[in-house]
GROMACS .gro file of C-alpha atoms in nm:
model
  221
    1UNK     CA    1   9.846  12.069   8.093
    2UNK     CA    2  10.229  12.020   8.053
    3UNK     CA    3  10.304  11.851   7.749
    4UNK     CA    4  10.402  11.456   7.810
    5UNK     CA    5  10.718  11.506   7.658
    6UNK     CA    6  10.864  11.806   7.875
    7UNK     CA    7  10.807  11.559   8.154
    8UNK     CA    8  11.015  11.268   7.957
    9UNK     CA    9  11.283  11.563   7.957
   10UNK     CA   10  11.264  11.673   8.317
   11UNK     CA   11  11.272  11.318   8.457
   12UNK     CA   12  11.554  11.156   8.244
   13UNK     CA   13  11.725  11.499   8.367
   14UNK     CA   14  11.640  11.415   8.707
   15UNK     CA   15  11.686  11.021   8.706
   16UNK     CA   16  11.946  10.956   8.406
   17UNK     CA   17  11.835  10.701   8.157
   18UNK     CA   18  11.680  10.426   8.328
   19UNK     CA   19  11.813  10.038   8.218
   20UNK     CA   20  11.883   9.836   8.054
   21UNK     CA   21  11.649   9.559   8.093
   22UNK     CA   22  11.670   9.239   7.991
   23UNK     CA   23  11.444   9.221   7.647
   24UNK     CA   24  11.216   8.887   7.692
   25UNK     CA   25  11.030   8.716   7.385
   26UNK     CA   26  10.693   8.760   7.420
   27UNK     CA   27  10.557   8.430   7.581
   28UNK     CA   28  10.806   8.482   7.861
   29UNK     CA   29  10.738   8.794   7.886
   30UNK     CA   30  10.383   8.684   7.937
   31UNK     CA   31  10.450   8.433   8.171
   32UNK     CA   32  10.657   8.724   8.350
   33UNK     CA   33  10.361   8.997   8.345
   34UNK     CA   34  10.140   8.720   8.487
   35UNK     CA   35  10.341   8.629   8.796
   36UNK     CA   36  10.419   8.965   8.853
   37UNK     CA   37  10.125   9.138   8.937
   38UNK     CA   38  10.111   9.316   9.300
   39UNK     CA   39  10.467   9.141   9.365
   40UNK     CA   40  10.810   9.268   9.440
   41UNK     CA   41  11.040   9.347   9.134
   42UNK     CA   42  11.281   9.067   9.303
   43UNK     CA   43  11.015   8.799   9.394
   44UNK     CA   44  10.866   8.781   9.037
   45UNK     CA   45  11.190   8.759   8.877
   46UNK     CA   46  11.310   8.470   9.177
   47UNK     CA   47  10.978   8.312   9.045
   48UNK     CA   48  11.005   8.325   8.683
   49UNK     CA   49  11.361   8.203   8.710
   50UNK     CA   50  11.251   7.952   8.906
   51UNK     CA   51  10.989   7.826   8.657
   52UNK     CA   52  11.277   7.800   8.380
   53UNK     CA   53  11.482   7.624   8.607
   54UNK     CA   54  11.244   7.340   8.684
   55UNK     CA   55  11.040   7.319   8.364
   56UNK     CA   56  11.332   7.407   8.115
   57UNK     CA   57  11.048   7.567   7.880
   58UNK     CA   58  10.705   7.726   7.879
   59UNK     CA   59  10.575   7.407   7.674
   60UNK     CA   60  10.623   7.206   8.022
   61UNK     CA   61  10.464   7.512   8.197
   62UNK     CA   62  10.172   7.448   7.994
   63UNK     CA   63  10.126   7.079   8.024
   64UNK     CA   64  10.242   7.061   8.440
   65UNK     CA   65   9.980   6.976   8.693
   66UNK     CA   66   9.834   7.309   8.844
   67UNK     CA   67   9.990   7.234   9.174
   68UNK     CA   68  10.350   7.217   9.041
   69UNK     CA   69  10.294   7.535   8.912
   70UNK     CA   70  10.188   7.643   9.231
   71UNK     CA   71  10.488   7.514   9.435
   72UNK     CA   72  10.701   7.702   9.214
   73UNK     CA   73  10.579   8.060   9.197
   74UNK     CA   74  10.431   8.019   9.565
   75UNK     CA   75  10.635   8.302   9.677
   76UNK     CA   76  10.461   8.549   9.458
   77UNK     CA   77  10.115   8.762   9.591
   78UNK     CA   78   9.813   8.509   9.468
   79UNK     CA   79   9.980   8.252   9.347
   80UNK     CA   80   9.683   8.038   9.396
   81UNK     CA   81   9.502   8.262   9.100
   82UNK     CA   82   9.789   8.306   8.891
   83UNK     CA   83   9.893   7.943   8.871
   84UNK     CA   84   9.571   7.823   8.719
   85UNK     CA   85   9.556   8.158   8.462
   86UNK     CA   86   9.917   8.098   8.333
   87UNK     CA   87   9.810   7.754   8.256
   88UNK     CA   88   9.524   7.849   8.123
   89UNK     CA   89   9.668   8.166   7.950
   90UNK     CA   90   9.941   7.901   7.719
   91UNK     CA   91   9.686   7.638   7.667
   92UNK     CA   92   9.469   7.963   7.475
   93UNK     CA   93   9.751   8.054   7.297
   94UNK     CA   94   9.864   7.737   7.161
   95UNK     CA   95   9.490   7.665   7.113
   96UNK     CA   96   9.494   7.978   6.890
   97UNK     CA   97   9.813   7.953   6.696
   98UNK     CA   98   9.902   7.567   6.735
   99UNK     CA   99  10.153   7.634   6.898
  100UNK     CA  100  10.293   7.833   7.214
  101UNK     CA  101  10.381   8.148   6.991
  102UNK     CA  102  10.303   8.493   6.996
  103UNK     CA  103  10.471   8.598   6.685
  104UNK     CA  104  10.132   8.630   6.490
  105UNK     CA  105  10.123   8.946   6.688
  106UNK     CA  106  10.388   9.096   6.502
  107UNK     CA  107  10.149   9.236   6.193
  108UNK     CA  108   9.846   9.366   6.411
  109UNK     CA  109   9.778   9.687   6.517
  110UNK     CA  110   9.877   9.783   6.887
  111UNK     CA  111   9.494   9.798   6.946
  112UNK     CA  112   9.415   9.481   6.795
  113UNK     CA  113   9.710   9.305   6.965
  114UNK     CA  114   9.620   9.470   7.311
  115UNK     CA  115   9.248   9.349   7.230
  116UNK     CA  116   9.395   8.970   7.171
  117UNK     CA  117   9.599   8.944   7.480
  118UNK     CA  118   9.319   9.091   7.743
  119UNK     CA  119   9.071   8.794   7.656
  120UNK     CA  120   9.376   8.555   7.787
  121UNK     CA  121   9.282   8.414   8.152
  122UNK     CA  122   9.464   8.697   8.385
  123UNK     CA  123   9.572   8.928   8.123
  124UNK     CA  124   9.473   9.295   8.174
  125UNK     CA  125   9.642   9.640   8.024
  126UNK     CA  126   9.915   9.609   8.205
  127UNK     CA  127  10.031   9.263   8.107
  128UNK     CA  128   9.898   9.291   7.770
  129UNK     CA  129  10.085   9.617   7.710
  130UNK     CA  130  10.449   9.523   7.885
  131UNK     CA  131  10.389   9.176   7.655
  132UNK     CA  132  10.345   9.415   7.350
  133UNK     CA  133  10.648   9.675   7.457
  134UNK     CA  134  10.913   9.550   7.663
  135UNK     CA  135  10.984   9.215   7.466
  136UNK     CA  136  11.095   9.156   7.114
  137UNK     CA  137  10.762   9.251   7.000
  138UNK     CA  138  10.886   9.637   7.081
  139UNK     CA  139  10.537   9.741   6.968
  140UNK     CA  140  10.400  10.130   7.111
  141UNK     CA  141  10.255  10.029   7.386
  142UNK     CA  142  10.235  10.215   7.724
  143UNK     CA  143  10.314  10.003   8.026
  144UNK     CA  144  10.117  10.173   8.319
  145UNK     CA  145  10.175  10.046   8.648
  146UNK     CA  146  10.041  10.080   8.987
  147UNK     CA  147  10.298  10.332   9.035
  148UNK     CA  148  10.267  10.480   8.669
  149UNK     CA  149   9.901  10.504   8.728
  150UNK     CA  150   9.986  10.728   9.097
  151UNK     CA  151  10.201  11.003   8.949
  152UNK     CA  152   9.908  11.001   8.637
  153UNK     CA  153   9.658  11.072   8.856
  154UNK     CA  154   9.853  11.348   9.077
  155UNK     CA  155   9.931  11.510   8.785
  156UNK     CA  156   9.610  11.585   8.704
  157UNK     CA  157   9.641  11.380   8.387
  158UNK     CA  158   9.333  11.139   8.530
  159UNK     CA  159   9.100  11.103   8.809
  160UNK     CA  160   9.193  10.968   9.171
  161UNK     CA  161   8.925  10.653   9.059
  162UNK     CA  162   9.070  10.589   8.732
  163UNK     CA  163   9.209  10.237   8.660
  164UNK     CA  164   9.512  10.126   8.468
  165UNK     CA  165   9.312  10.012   8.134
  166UNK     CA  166   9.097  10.374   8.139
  167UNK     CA  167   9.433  10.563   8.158
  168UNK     CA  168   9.567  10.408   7.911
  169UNK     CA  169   9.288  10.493   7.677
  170UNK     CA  170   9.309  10.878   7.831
  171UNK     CA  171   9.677  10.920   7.819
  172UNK     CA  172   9.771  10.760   7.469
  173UNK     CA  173   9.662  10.997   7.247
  174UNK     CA  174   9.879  11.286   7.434
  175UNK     CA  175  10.199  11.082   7.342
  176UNK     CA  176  10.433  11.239   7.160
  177UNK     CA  177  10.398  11.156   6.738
  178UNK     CA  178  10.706  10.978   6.641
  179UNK     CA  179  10.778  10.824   6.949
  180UNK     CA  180  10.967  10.488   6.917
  181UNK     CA  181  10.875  10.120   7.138
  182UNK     CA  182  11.220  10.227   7.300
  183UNK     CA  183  11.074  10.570   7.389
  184UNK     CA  184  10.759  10.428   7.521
  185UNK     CA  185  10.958  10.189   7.778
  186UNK     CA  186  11.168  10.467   7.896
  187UNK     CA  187  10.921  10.719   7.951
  188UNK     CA  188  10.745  10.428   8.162
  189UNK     CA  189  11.064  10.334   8.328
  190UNK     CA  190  11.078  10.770   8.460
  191UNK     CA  191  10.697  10.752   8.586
  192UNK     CA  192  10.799  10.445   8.782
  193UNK     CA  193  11.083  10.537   8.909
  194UNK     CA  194  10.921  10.861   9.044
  195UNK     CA  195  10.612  10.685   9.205
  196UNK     CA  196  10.862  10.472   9.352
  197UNK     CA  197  11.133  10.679   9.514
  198UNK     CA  198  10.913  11.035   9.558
  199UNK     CA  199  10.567  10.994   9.447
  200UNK     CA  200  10.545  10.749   9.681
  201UNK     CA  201  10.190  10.610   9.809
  202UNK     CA  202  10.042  10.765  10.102
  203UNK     CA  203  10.320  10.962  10.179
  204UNK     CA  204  10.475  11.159   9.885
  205UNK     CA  205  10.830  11.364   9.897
  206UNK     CA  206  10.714  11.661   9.666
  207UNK     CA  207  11.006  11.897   9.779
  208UNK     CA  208  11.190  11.629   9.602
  209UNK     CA  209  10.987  11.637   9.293
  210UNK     CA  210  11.130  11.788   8.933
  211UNK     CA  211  10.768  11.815   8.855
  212UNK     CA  212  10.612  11.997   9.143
  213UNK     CA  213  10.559  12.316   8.988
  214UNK     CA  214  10.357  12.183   8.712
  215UNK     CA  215  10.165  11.910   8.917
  216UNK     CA  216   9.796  11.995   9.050
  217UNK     CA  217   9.864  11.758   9.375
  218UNK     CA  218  10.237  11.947   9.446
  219UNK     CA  219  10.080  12.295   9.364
  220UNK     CA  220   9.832  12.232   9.679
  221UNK     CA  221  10.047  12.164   9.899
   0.00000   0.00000   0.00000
């Protein structure tokens, strides 16, 4: 199987480096990952800006009435689960820490930190890595999304039935040593990209693809 890091090169080749995204602190980066989740780049960002515009900060998140949550982030896909599990999710923090930080996170291992954030209400792999890599935390964590997770399993990399928090556990130990936070986020940024604009679901563009040669799904057809 073709080394992870050839397929860095090829797609930032393809693509051009991806970025530059806005950097979140952790808890808002939480909050983010948690009203994001089978939503629209646009809509979860409309929402979370939202939420800062009519609570000011996450501490009034925390304390609002369920149902103002709701109204807010109403737009996004199941906002009638994800309201109560933000809630919930900065009530267990501040429970934990006494207050709404995350910054204890800074000294624990990736593993242990990933391990922390999944018992939060709604947290999964995908929020508890992107929580972990994309904001100041810039721990080496590998964001896999839905689209991620296609290209992954077309690839031949993992099975057509594996889920986000089993590839993770697959795919991490074939990162390249040495890689950075930084190079983590951009190689996730590529994968995306491609699911996105070729690997797309259902119907995928593979004469398009700078990776169709080496991919077990492209060499088939």
């Amino acid at each position: 199987m073709r080394e992870l890091a050839d397929i860095h090169q090829r797609l930032e080749q393809h693509f051009g480096r991806q970025g530059p995204y806005r950097e979140l602190d952790p808890i808002s980066q939480l909050v983010m990952g948690l009203i994001g989740g089978k939503t629209r780049g646009d809509v979860s960002l409309s929402a979370f800006e939202a939420l800062v515009a009519r609570f000011g900060h996450w501490e009034a998140v925390r304390d609002a009435h369920v149902a103002e949550i709701y109204e807010v982030i109403r737009g996004v896909t199941f906002a009638e689960l994800k309201a109560p599990r933000l809630k919930a999710s900065l009530l267990a923090v501040t429970r934990t820490y006494g207050a709404l930080t995350l910054s204890p996170l800074e000294d624990m291992a990736v593993e242990d930190a990933l391990a922390w954030l999944e018992r939060l209400p709604g947290v999964g792999r995908k929020v508890a890595a992107a929580t972990l890599n994309l904001s100041t935390l810039r721990k080496a964590a590998l964001v896999i999304d839905s689209h991620h997770l296609r290209v992954l399993q077309r690839l031949g990399y993992v099975g057509s039935r594996t889920g986000i928090a089993q590839a993770y556990d697959l795919v991490m130990p074939l990162m390249p040593q040495g890689w950075t936070a930084m190079d983590f986020d951009y190689h996730h940024q590529f994968m995306k990209v491609l699911g996105q604009d070729i690997c797309r679901n259902g119907s995928p563009i593979c004469e398009r693809c700078p990776l169709r040669d080496i991919c077990a799904t492209g060499l088939r057809d």
